[in-house]
Amino acid sequence: MMYTSPSQEIGVPIPNIPHAVSVTLPTWEATVGYEEGENWVVSKMNSGYPRFFIHPIIQELCRKIEYKYGREGERCMVYPSYKVAKRCREFIKSKSESPSVKVRVLQLSTPSPKTEEEKSMIVEASIGVVFFQADVYHLAKNYWQHSGEGISSRMGEYILNELFEKEKDQGPHSRRSSMMKSELQAQKIQSRSPSISANRSHSNSRNGNSNGVVDELDKELDTFIEQKHGRVLDLKFATEAKRALRRRICGKADKSKNQMEEMEKAKRGKYLSETDVYLFPSGMASIFYAHHALLKTSKQVKKSVCFGFPYVDTLNILKKFGAGCYFLGMGDDESLEELERELAAGEIDIMALFCECPSNPLLKTPNLKKIRQLADQYNFAVVVDETVGNFLNIHVLPYADMVASSLTKVFSGDSNVLAGSLILNPLSSYYPTLKKFFNEEYEDLFWAEDALWLERNSRDFASRVHKIDQTAEQVVELLSQSPLISKVYYPSLSASKKHYDDIKTHNGGYGGLISFLFHDPDEAVKFFNAVNLHKGPSLGTNFTLACPYAILAHYQELEEIAQWEVDRNLIRISIGLEDPVDLLQVLKKSLDAC
């Protein structure tokens, strides 16, 4: 299989489709330029990671709402419910320097289907619109980023069409059908294979050899939709798609073939039901809502612990909502001993402990057994984000009260849908209280069309995970043997390996995320600029994806994160489905060039 170069053009979506999750930042300098707001980069950014870069479709929707419903000087943001919009309003008011800041919320709804036929293309949808003065836009943007509760670009596309752009001279859903057909056409070009051959098809098109591809699409599209995408176009099946996703997540419907049934029952918890799995519009939204639920159900508002250096917005949530947090950034056994001493001495009293398993980007695994013991002894909840390990490789539920996951990542793989899940542990002492809260307060805000895409994407989740795990081991070996590289971060190489092995499934692997450092920082820049891979934010994609992690995620706080052993020159790669031989050759070529 021939390897064709991924795009090295700034701002190109990854993959190059309308609702892509990642975006190309092809060089170290371009990443720095993006973080510093330099025009030569920012002017080319027509897409980006959805929580940080508001999709052009959503921007257009906001402009039209502002024009029609806004007052002088107002801007707006759109959320998938009135209740979420009120949370955004509360955040803006609480963080604004002006006690008299004016924020208002408007609810808008789209029409419901009138016939059985229309149910395939039309759903009744409501949005909450937050209006505010332009000088507090940054606070509204903070809520959008931290909470992950914003509308998806597909939902924005639907609302925009239904409220503003529906053409009266066409059928009730013909334009909608045309838009979805266009997305499927783009997706087909990208998905000839999960990675390399998709790049090859796209490359051929851009080099002027597109006629054959377009002709083939025209001839095969109907068959392709039926056989490959099945129900993607039929919105009336969204409820069934969500049910299938919940079953897949809790292990009831799509168990991995390499796990013994008894071990599955013992580790996952035999009482787990699909009704204890909740879907969210992003992985961050699931973490946000876990924290929100604990704040609303706790008799006394207390600080939480962030254990280990986490993804940036997990810490932001704990700092900016509620009473704040204690940050134990090292996330090692010594940190846990320190926490135990402070709890025993009565120096701290906490509501919850949040951690990643393993952590991003240093791939440390917390001692979940010890954490569970302390939680039971000192009466605090445990929330584990298992995104990096994923629930085919590790079982964290026995040690957690809630388990959060970003389904955007390897569960989806295709990098074309944002989603999250939260599992309530039915054996947790918190379960009765949390279940009552969820029964009364939880809203299903996961957009119907996104659910249909995610259901299709995740059907081969298990086989993809095992292939990625196997390839990652080979990449780790290559990097570990290079004299240029000073350190490789990977769960099997970490001092916390014993904690990972305690929760690893019967034939589970160590995941597809790898971070590493060069002895010479200049060599890190040379390697990153030269390596023939997709380069941008996100992880768990079906294609290998690289980024200078600290620069991309923590550019404004590089000195601060150094105390948690996160080096500014750290490179992170997420392994995809490429042929291992091809991928190793690409990496070796760039190492040799250094």
Coordinates of C-alpha atoms in Angstrom, one line a residue:
M1 CA 0.0 0.0 0.0
M2 CA 1.6 3.2 -1.2
Y3 CA 1.8 6.1 1.4
T4 CA 0.7 9.5 0.0
S5 CA 1.6 12.6 1.9
P6 CA -1.1 14.1 4.1
S7 CA -1.9 17.8 3.5
Q8 CA 0.8 20.2 4.8
E9 CA -1.4 23.2 4.1
I10 CA -2.3 25.4 7.1
G11 CA -6.0 25.3 8.1
V12 CA -7.0 22.3 6.0
P13 CA -9.5 20.2 8.0
I14 CA -8.4 16.7 9.0
P15 CA -10.0 14.8 7.3
N16 CA -11.0 17.3 4.6
I17 CA -14.7 17.1 5.0
P18 CA -17.4 19.6 6.2
H19 CA -17.6 18.4 9.9
A20 CA -14.0 17.4 10.6
V21 CA -12.8 17.5 14.2
S22 CA -9.1 18.3 13.6
V23 CA -7.2 20.8 11.5
T24 CA -3.8 21.0 9.9
L25 CA -1.0 22.9 11.7
P26 CA 1.9 21.4 9.7
T27 CA 5.0 22.9 11.3
W28 CA 6.2 23.9 14.8
E29 CA 6.3 27.5 13.6
A30 CA 2.7 27.4 12.4
T31 CA 1.6 26.0 15.8
V32 CA 3.4 28.9 17.6
G33 CA 1.9 31.4 15.1
Y34 CA -1.6 30.1 15.8
E35 CA -1.1 30.4 19.5
E36 CA 0.3 33.9 19.1
G37 CA -2.5 35.0 16.8
E38 CA -0.2 35.7 13.9
N39 CA -2.1 36.6 10.7
W40 CA -0.1 34.3 8.4
V41 CA -1.6 31.4 10.3
V42 CA -4.9 32.7 11.7
S43 CA -6.1 34.1 8.4
K44 CA -6.0 30.6 6.9
M45 CA -7.8 28.8 9.8
N46 CA -11.3 28.1 8.4
S47 CA -11.7 25.1 10.7
G48 CA -10.4 23.8 14.0
Y49 CA -11.2 21.7 17.0
P50 CA -14.9 22.5 17.7
R51 CA -14.6 23.6 21.3
F52 CA -11.8 26.0 20.5
F53 CA -12.8 27.1 17.0
I54 CA -16.5 27.9 16.4
H55 CA -17.4 26.2 13.1
P56 CA -18.2 28.7 10.2
I57 CA -21.7 27.2 10.0
I58 CA -22.4 28.0 13.6
Q59 CA -20.8 31.5 13.2
E60 CA -23.3 32.1 10.3
L61 CA -26.2 30.9 12.4
C62 CA -25.2 33.3 15.2
R63 CA -24.9 36.2 12.8
K64 CA -28.4 35.6 11.4
I65 CA -29.9 35.3 14.9
E66 CA -28.1 38.5 16.0
Y67 CA -29.5 40.3 13.0
K68 CA -33.1 39.1 13.6
Y69 CA -33.4 38.9 17.4
G70 CA -30.4 40.9 18.8
R71 CA -30.4 44.3 20.3
E72 CA -27.9 47.0 19.6
G73 CA -24.3 45.9 20.5
E74 CA -25.3 42.4 21.3
R75 CA -23.6 39.2 20.2
C76 CA -24.9 35.6 20.9
M77 CA -23.9 32.0 21.3
V78 CA -26.2 29.0 20.6
Y79 CA -26.6 26.0 22.9
P80 CA -28.7 22.9 22.4
S81 CA -31.2 23.7 25.2
Y82 CA -32.6 26.5 27.2
K83 CA -31.2 25.0 30.4
V84 CA -27.7 24.9 29.0
A85 CA -28.0 28.5 27.9
K86 CA -29.0 29.5 31.4
R87 CA -25.9 27.8 32.7
C88 CA -23.8 29.9 30.3
R89 CA -25.7 33.1 31.5
E90 CA -24.9 32.2 35.1
F91 CA -21.2 31.7 34.3
I92 CA -20.9 35.1 32.4
K93 CA -22.6 36.9 35.3
S94 CA -20.4 35.2 37.9
K95 CA -17.2 35.9 36.1
S96 CA -17.9 39.4 34.8
E97 CA -16.2 42.4 36.4
S98 CA -19.4 44.4 36.0
P99 CA -22.1 43.5 38.6
S100 CA -24.7 44.9 36.2
V101 CA -23.7 42.9 33.1
K102 CA -26.8 42.2 31.0
V103 CA -27.3 38.7 29.7
R104 CA -30.5 37.3 28.3
V105 CA -31.7 34.0 26.9
L106 CA -34.0 33.3 24.1
Q107 CA -35.4 29.9 23.1
L108 CA -36.1 29.0 19.4
S109 CA -37.6 25.9 18.0
T110 CA -37.8 24.3 14.6
P111 CA -41.0 22.7 13.2
S112 CA -41.8 19.1 13.9
P113 CA -42.4 16.6 11.1
K114 CA -45.9 16.6 9.8
T115 CA -45.9 13.3 7.9
E116 CA -44.3 9.9 8.3
E117 CA -42.1 10.6 5.4
E118 CA -40.8 13.8 6.9
K119 CA -39.6 11.9 10.0
S120 CA -36.7 10.7 8.0
M121 CA -35.4 14.2 7.4
I122 CA -37.0 16.5 10.0
V123 CA -36.8 16.5 13.8
E124 CA -38.2 19.0 16.2
A125 CA -35.3 20.8 17.8
S126 CA -35.0 23.6 20.4
I127 CA -32.0 25.8 21.0
G128 CA -31.1 28.3 23.8
V129 CA -29.6 31.5 22.5
V130 CA -27.5 33.6 25.0
F131 CA -27.3 37.3 24.1
F132 CA -24.6 39.5 25.7
Q133 CA -22.7 42.7 25.1
A134 CA -19.6 42.3 23.0
D135 CA -17.2 43.1 25.8
V136 CA -18.0 39.9 27.6
Y137 CA -17.7 37.7 24.5
H138 CA -14.5 36.1 26.0
L139 CA -16.5 34.8 28.9
A140 CA -19.1 33.3 26.7
K141 CA -16.3 31.7 24.7
N142 CA -14.8 30.3 27.9
Y143 CA -18.0 28.6 28.7
W144 CA -18.3 27.1 25.2
Q145 CA -14.8 25.8 25.5
H146 CA -14.8 24.5 29.1
S147 CA -18.2 23.0 29.3
G148 CA -18.3 21.3 25.8
E149 CA -22.0 21.9 25.8
G150 CA -22.2 23.9 22.5
I151 CA -24.2 22.8 19.5
S152 CA -22.5 20.6 17.0
S153 CA -21.8 21.9 13.4
R154 CA -24.4 19.4 12.1
M155 CA -27.0 20.7 14.5
G156 CA -26.0 24.2 13.5
E157 CA -26.4 23.3 9.9
Y158 CA -29.9 21.9 10.5
I159 CA -31.1 24.9 12.6
L160 CA -29.7 27.3 10.1
N161 CA -31.5 25.6 7.2
E162 CA -34.8 25.2 9.1
L163 CA -35.0 28.7 10.6
F164 CA -33.4 30.8 7.9
E165 CA -32.6 29.1 4.6
K166 CA -35.3 26.7 3.8
E167 CA -36.3 27.2 0.2
K168 CA -40.1 27.5 -0.2
D169 CA -40.0 26.4 -3.8
Q170 CA -38.5 23.0 -3.0
G171 CA -39.9 20.0 -1.2
P172 CA -40.0 19.9 2.6
H173 CA -36.5 18.5 2.9
S174 CA -34.9 18.5 -0.5
R175 CA -32.1 21.0 0.4
R176 CA -31.4 19.1 3.6
S177 CA -31.1 15.9 1.6
S178 CA -28.7 17.7 -0.8
M179 CA -26.5 18.9 2.1
M180 CA -26.3 15.5 3.6
K181 CA -25.6 13.9 0.3
S182 CA -22.7 16.3 -0.2
E183 CA -21.2 15.3 3.1
L184 CA -21.5 11.6 2.2
Q185 CA -19.7 12.3 -1.1
A186 CA -16.9 14.0 0.8
Q187 CA -16.8 11.3 3.4
K188 CA -16.6 8.6 0.7
I189 CA -13.5 10.2 -0.8
Q190 CA -11.9 10.3 2.6
S191 CA -12.8 6.7 3.6
R192 CA -11.6 4.5 0.9
S193 CA -9.4 3.1 3.7
P194 CA -9.2 4.5 7.2
S195 CA -6.0 6.4 6.5
I196 CA -3.4 6.1 3.8
S197 CA -5.6 5.3 0.8
A198 CA -8.0 8.0 1.9
N199 CA -5.1 10.4 1.5
R200 CA -4.3 9.0 -1.9
S201 CA -7.8 9.5 -3.2
H202 CA -7.9 13.0 -1.9
S203 CA -4.5 13.7 -3.4
N204 CA -5.5 12.4 -6.8
S205 CA -8.5 14.7 -6.7
R206 CA -6.4 17.8 -5.9
N207 CA -3.9 16.9 -8.6
G208 CA -6.5 17.1 -11.3
N209 CA -7.4 13.5 -11.6
S210 CA -10.9 13.9 -10.1
N211 CA -13.1 13.1 -13.0
G212 CA -13.0 9.3 -12.5
V213 CA -13.6 9.7 -8.8
V214 CA -16.6 12.0 -9.3
D215 CA -18.1 9.7 -12.0
E216 CA -17.7 6.7 -9.7
L217 CA -19.3 8.6 -6.8
D218 CA -22.3 9.5 -9.0
K219 CA -22.7 5.9 -10.1
E220 CA -22.2 4.2 -6.7
L221 CA -23.6 6.8 -4.2
D222 CA -27.0 5.2 -3.7
T223 CA -25.5 1.7 -3.1
F224 CA -22.8 3.2 -0.9
I225 CA -25.3 5.0 1.3
E226 CA -27.3 1.9 1.7
Q227 CA -24.5 -0.6 2.3
K228 CA -21.8 1.5 4.1
H229 CA -23.8 4.2 5.8
G230 CA -27.1 2.5 6.2
R231 CA -29.3 4.7 8.4
V232 CA -27.1 7.8 8.4
L233 CA -29.7 9.7 6.2
D234 CA -32.7 8.6 8.2
L235 CA -33.2 10.7 11.3
K236 CA -36.1 8.7 12.5
F237 CA -33.6 6.0 13.5
A238 CA -31.6 8.3 15.8
T239 CA -33.2 6.8 19.0
E240 CA -32.3 3.3 17.9
A241 CA -28.7 4.5 17.1
K242 CA -28.4 6.0 20.6
R243 CA -29.6 2.8 22.2
A244 CA -27.1 0.8 20.1
L245 CA -24.3 3.2 21.3
R246 CA -25.2 2.9 24.9
R247 CA -25.3 -0.9 24.6
R248 CA -22.0 -0.9 22.9
I249 CA -20.4 1.2 25.5
C250 CA -21.6 -0.8 28.5
G251 CA -20.5 -4.1 26.8
K252 CA -24.0 -5.6 26.4
A253 CA -24.2 -5.8 22.7
D254 CA -20.7 -5.7 21.2
K255 CA -18.3 -7.4 23.6
S256 CA -14.7 -7.8 22.5
K257 CA -14.0 -11.3 21.3
N258 CA -10.7 -11.5 23.3
Q259 CA -12.3 -11.0 26.8
M260 CA -13.4 -13.9 28.9
E261 CA -17.0 -13.5 29.8
E262 CA -16.5 -14.1 33.5
M263 CA -13.7 -11.5 33.7
E264 CA -15.9 -9.1 31.9
K265 CA -18.7 -9.5 34.4
A266 CA -16.4 -9.3 37.4
K267 CA -14.5 -6.3 36.3
R268 CA -17.1 -4.2 34.5
G269 CA -19.9 -5.0 37.0
K270 CA -22.5 -7.4 36.1
Y271 CA -25.3 -5.1 37.1
L272 CA -24.4 -2.4 34.6
S273 CA -27.2 -1.5 32.2
E274 CA -27.5 0.6 29.1
T275 CA -29.7 2.9 31.1
D276 CA -26.7 3.8 33.2
V277 CA -24.9 5.1 30.1
Y278 CA -25.6 8.8 29.2
L279 CA -24.6 10.4 25.9
F280 CA -23.3 14.0 25.6
P281 CA -22.4 16.4 22.8
S282 CA -18.6 16.1 23.7
G283 CA -16.3 14.3 26.0
M284 CA -15.7 17.5 27.9
A285 CA -19.4 17.9 28.4
S286 CA -19.5 14.5 30.1
I287 CA -16.8 15.6 32.5
F288 CA -18.5 18.9 33.1
Y289 CA -21.8 17.3 33.8
A290 CA -20.3 14.8 36.2
H291 CA -18.9 17.8 38.2
H292 CA -22.2 19.7 37.8
A293 CA -24.2 16.7 39.1
L294 CA -21.9 16.4 42.2
L295 CA -22.2 20.1 42.9
K296 CA -26.0 19.9 42.7
T297 CA -26.3 16.8 44.8
S298 CA -23.7 17.5 47.5
K299 CA -25.0 18.7 50.9
Q300 CA -22.0 20.9 51.2
V301 CA -20.0 22.5 48.4
K302 CA -16.4 21.5 48.7
K303 CA -13.3 21.6 46.6
S304 CA -12.3 18.6 44.5
V305 CA -8.9 17.1 43.7
C306 CA -7.5 17.0 40.2
F307 CA -5.1 14.0 40.4
G308 CA -2.4 14.1 37.8
F309 CA -1.7 16.5 35.0
P310 CA -4.8 16.4 32.9
Y311 CA -6.1 17.7 29.7
V312 CA -6.4 21.5 30.0
D313 CA -10.2 21.9 30.3
T314 CA -10.7 19.3 33.0
L315 CA -8.6 21.5 35.3
N316 CA -10.4 24.6 34.1
I317 CA -13.8 23.1 35.0
L318 CA -12.6 22.2 38.5
K319 CA -11.1 25.6 39.0
K320 CA -13.8 27.8 37.6
F321 CA -17.0 26.0 38.7
G322 CA -17.9 25.4 42.3
A323 CA -15.5 25.8 45.2
G324 CA -12.3 25.2 43.2
C325 CA -9.8 22.4 43.4
Y326 CA -6.6 21.0 44.9
F327 CA -4.2 20.2 42.0
L328 CA -1.9 17.2 42.6
G329 CA -0.2 17.5 39.2
M330 CA 2.4 14.8 39.5
G331 CA -0.3 12.1 39.9
D332 CA 2.1 9.6 41.3
D333 CA 2.2 7.4 44.4
E334 CA 3.9 10.1 46.5
S335 CA 1.1 12.5 45.6
L336 CA -1.4 9.9 46.7
E337 CA 0.4 9.5 50.0
E338 CA 0.4 13.3 50.5
L339 CA -3.4 13.3 49.9
E340 CA -3.9 10.5 52.4
R341 CA -1.9 12.4 55.0
E342 CA -3.9 15.5 54.5
L343 CA -7.3 13.7 54.6
A344 CA -6.3 11.8 57.7
A345 CA -5.2 15.0 59.5
G346 CA -8.4 16.7 58.6
E347 CA -6.5 19.4 56.7
I348 CA -8.7 19.0 53.6
D349 CA -12.3 17.7 53.1
I350 CA -13.1 17.0 49.4
M351 CA -16.2 16.5 47.3
A352 CA -14.5 14.4 44.5
L353 CA -11.3 13.2 42.9
F354 CA -11.0 13.5 39.1
C355 CA -8.3 11.7 37.2
E356 CA -7.4 10.5 33.7
C357 CA -6.4 6.9 33.1
P358 CA -3.8 7.1 31.8
S359 CA -3.1 10.8 31.7
N360 CA -2.7 13.0 28.7
P361 CA 0.1 13.6 27.7
L362 CA 2.4 11.9 30.1
L363 CA 0.6 8.5 30.1
K364 CA 0.8 8.0 33.9
T365 CA -1.7 5.6 35.4
P366 CA -3.1 6.5 38.9
N367 CA -3.4 3.8 41.6
L368 CA -7.1 3.4 41.3
K369 CA -7.3 0.7 43.9
K370 CA -5.8 3.0 46.5
I371 CA -7.9 5.9 45.4
R372 CA -11.0 3.8 45.8
Q373 CA -10.0 2.8 49.3
L374 CA -9.5 6.5 50.3
A375 CA -12.8 7.5 48.7
D376 CA -14.7 4.9 50.7
Q377 CA -12.8 5.9 53.9
Y378 CA -13.2 9.7 53.5
N379 CA -16.5 9.8 51.6
F380 CA -15.7 11.5 48.3
A381 CA -16.6 10.6 44.8
V382 CA -14.2 9.3 42.1
V383 CA -14.6 10.4 38.4
V384 CA -12.3 8.7 36.0
D385 CA -11.7 9.8 32.4
E386 CA -10.7 6.6 30.6
T387 CA -10.5 8.2 27.1
V388 CA -6.8 7.5 26.5
G389 CA -6.9 3.9 27.8
N390 CA -10.4 3.2 26.4
F391 CA -12.7 0.6 27.8
L392 CA -11.5 -2.2 25.6
N393 CA -8.0 -2.0 27.1
I394 CA -8.8 -1.1 30.7
H395 CA -11.7 -1.6 33.2
V396 CA -11.9 1.4 35.6
L397 CA -15.6 1.1 36.6
P398 CA -15.1 -1.0 39.8
Y399 CA -13.0 1.9 41.2
A400 CA -15.1 4.9 40.0
D401 CA -18.5 6.3 40.8
M402 CA -18.7 7.8 37.3
V403 CA -16.7 7.0 34.2
A404 CA -16.3 9.7 31.5
S405 CA -15.2 9.1 27.9
S406 CA -14.6 11.2 24.9
L407 CA -16.3 9.2 22.1
T408 CA -14.8 11.7 19.7
K409 CA -11.5 9.8 19.9
V410 CA -10.9 6.1 19.1
F411 CA -14.5 5.0 19.7
S412 CA -15.4 7.0 16.6
G413 CA -12.0 7.1 14.9
D414 CA -13.2 8.9 11.8
S415 CA -12.6 12.4 13.3
N416 CA -16.0 13.7 12.0
V417 CA -18.2 13.8 15.1
L418 CA -17.9 15.2 18.6
A419 CA -19.4 13.0 21.4
G420 CA -19.0 11.9 24.9
S421 CA -20.4 9.4 27.4
L422 CA -20.8 9.2 31.2
I423 CA -21.4 5.9 33.0
L424 CA -22.9 5.7 36.5
N425 CA -21.6 2.8 38.5
P426 CA -24.7 1.0 39.8
L427 CA -22.6 -0.5 42.7
S428 CA -21.5 3.0 43.9
S429 CA -22.8 4.4 47.2
Y430 CA -23.5 7.6 45.2
Y431 CA -25.6 5.8 42.7
P432 CA -29.1 6.3 44.2
T433 CA -28.5 10.1 44.6
L434 CA -26.9 10.5 41.2
K435 CA -29.5 8.3 39.4
K436 CA -32.3 10.4 40.9
F437 CA -30.6 13.6 39.8
F438 CA -30.1 12.3 36.2
N439 CA -33.7 11.0 36.0
E440 CA -34.9 14.5 36.9
E441 CA -32.3 16.8 35.3
Y442 CA -30.3 15.1 32.5
E443 CA -31.1 16.2 29.0
D444 CA -30.2 14.2 25.9
L445 CA -28.4 16.9 23.9
F446 CA -26.6 14.6 21.6
W447 CA -27.8 15.6 18.1
A448 CA -29.7 13.0 16.1
E449 CA -27.5 13.1 13.0
D450 CA -24.3 13.0 15.1
A451 CA -25.6 9.9 16.8
L452 CA -26.2 8.2 13.5
W453 CA -22.7 8.9 12.3
L454 CA -21.1 7.8 15.6
E455 CA -23.1 4.5 15.5
R456 CA -21.7 3.7 12.1
N457 CA -18.2 4.8 12.9
S458 CA -18.0 2.7 16.1
R459 CA -19.2 -0.6 14.6
D460 CA -15.5 -1.8 14.1
F461 CA -14.3 -0.1 17.3
A462 CA -12.9 -3.3 18.8
S463 CA -10.9 -4.4 15.8
R464 CA -9.5 -0.9 15.3
V465 CA -8.3 -0.7 18.9
H466 CA -6.4 -3.9 18.8
K467 CA -4.7 -3.0 15.5
I468 CA -3.7 0.4 16.9
D469 CA -2.4 -1.2 20.2
Q470 CA -0.2 -3.5 18.2
T471 CA 1.2 -0.8 15.9
A472 CA 1.9 1.5 18.9
E473 CA 4.1 -1.2 20.5
Q474 CA 6.3 -1.2 17.4
V475 CA 6.5 2.6 17.3
V476 CA 7.4 2.7 21.0
E477 CA 10.2 0.2 20.3
L478 CA 11.5 2.3 17.4
L479 CA 11.5 5.5 19.4
S480 CA 13.0 3.9 22.4
Q481 CA 16.0 2.7 20.4
S482 CA 16.7 6.0 18.8
P483 CA 19.8 7.8 20.3
L484 CA 18.2 11.1 19.5
I485 CA 15.3 10.6 21.9
S486 CA 15.8 11.1 25.6
K487 CA 12.5 9.8 26.9
V488 CA 9.4 8.0 25.6
Y489 CA 6.1 8.3 27.6
Y490 CA 3.9 5.2 27.3
P491 CA 1.9 3.2 29.9
S492 CA 4.1 0.1 29.5
L493 CA 7.3 2.2 30.1
S494 CA 6.0 4.3 33.0
A495 CA 6.8 3.8 36.6
S496 CA 3.0 3.4 37.0
K497 CA 2.9 0.3 34.8
K498 CA 1.9 -1.9 37.7
H499 CA -1.3 0.3 38.2
Y500 CA -2.2 0.0 34.5
D501 CA -1.7 -3.8 34.6
D502 CA -4.0 -4.0 37.6
I503 CA -6.9 -2.7 35.5
K504 CA -5.9 -4.0 32.0
T505 CA -8.4 -6.4 30.4
H506 CA -7.5 -10.0 29.6
N507 CA -6.0 -9.3 26.2
G508 CA -6.0 -5.5 26.3
G509 CA -3.1 -3.4 25.1
Y510 CA -1.5 -0.1 26.2
G511 CA -3.3 2.2 23.8
G512 CA -2.3 4.3 20.8
L513 CA -1.0 7.5 22.5
I514 CA 2.7 8.1 22.7
S515 CA 4.7 11.1 23.8
F516 CA 8.5 11.7 23.5
L517 CA 11.3 14.1 24.0
F518 CA 14.5 14.7 22.0
H519 CA 17.8 15.3 23.7
D520 CA 18.2 18.5 21.6
P521 CA 15.1 20.7 21.3
D522 CA 16.2 21.8 17.9
E523 CA 16.0 18.2 16.7
A524 CA 12.4 18.0 18.0
V525 CA 11.5 20.9 15.7
K526 CA 13.3 19.4 12.7
F527 CA 11.6 16.1 13.3
F528 CA 8.1 17.5 13.6
N529 CA 8.5 19.7 10.6
A530 CA 9.8 16.9 8.4
V531 CA 7.6 14.0 9.5
N532 CA 5.1 12.9 6.8
L533 CA 2.0 12.6 9.0
H534 CA -1.2 14.5 9.7
K535 CA -0.5 17.2 12.2
G536 CA -3.1 18.8 14.4
P537 CA -5.2 18.6 17.6
S538 CA -7.1 15.5 18.8
L539 CA -6.2 11.9 19.2
G540 CA -7.6 8.4 18.6
T541 CA -8.1 9.0 14.9
N542 CA -7.9 6.3 12.3
F543 CA -4.9 8.1 10.8
T544 CA -1.7 8.8 12.8
L545 CA -1.8 12.4 14.1
A546 CA 1.1 14.3 15.6
C547 CA 1.4 17.6 17.5
P548 CA 3.8 19.6 19.7
Y549 CA 1.6 19.1 22.6
A550 CA 2.8 21.6 25.1
I551 CA 3.0 24.3 22.5
L552 CA -0.5 23.6 21.2
A553 CA -2.3 23.1 24.6
H554 CA -0.3 25.2 27.1
Y555 CA 1.5 27.9 25.1
Q556 CA 0.7 30.6 27.6
E557 CA 1.8 28.6 30.6
L558 CA 4.9 26.8 29.5
E559 CA 6.9 27.7 32.6
E560 CA 4.1 26.7 34.9
I561 CA 3.6 23.2 33.4
A562 CA 7.3 22.5 33.6
Q563 CA 6.9 21.9 37.4
W564 CA 4.6 19.0 36.5
E565 CA 7.3 17.5 34.2
V566 CA 5.5 18.6 31.0
D567 CA 8.3 19.8 28.7
R568 CA 7.7 22.6 26.2
N569 CA 9.3 20.5 23.5
L570 CA 7.1 17.4 24.0
I571 CA 5.8 15.7 20.9
R572 CA 2.7 13.6 21.0
I573 CA 1.6 11.1 18.4
S574 CA -1.7 9.2 18.2
I575 CA -1.3 6.0 16.3
G576 CA -3.7 5.2 13.4
L577 CA -4.6 2.3 11.2
E578 CA -1.7 2.6 8.7
D579 CA 0.3 -0.4 7.7
P580 CA 2.9 -0.6 10.5
V581 CA 5.7 -1.1 8.0
D582 CA 4.8 2.1 6.2
L583 CA 4.3 4.1 9.4
L584 CA 7.7 2.9 10.8
Q585 CA 9.4 3.9 7.6
V586 CA 7.9 7.4 7.8
L587 CA 9.0 7.9 11.3
K588 CA 12.5 6.4 10.7
K589 CA 13.0 8.6 7.7
S590 CA 12.4 11.7 9.8
L591 CA 14.6 10.5 12.6
D592 CA 17.4 9.8 10.1
A593 CA 16.9 13.3 8.7
C594 CA 17.6 14.8 12.1

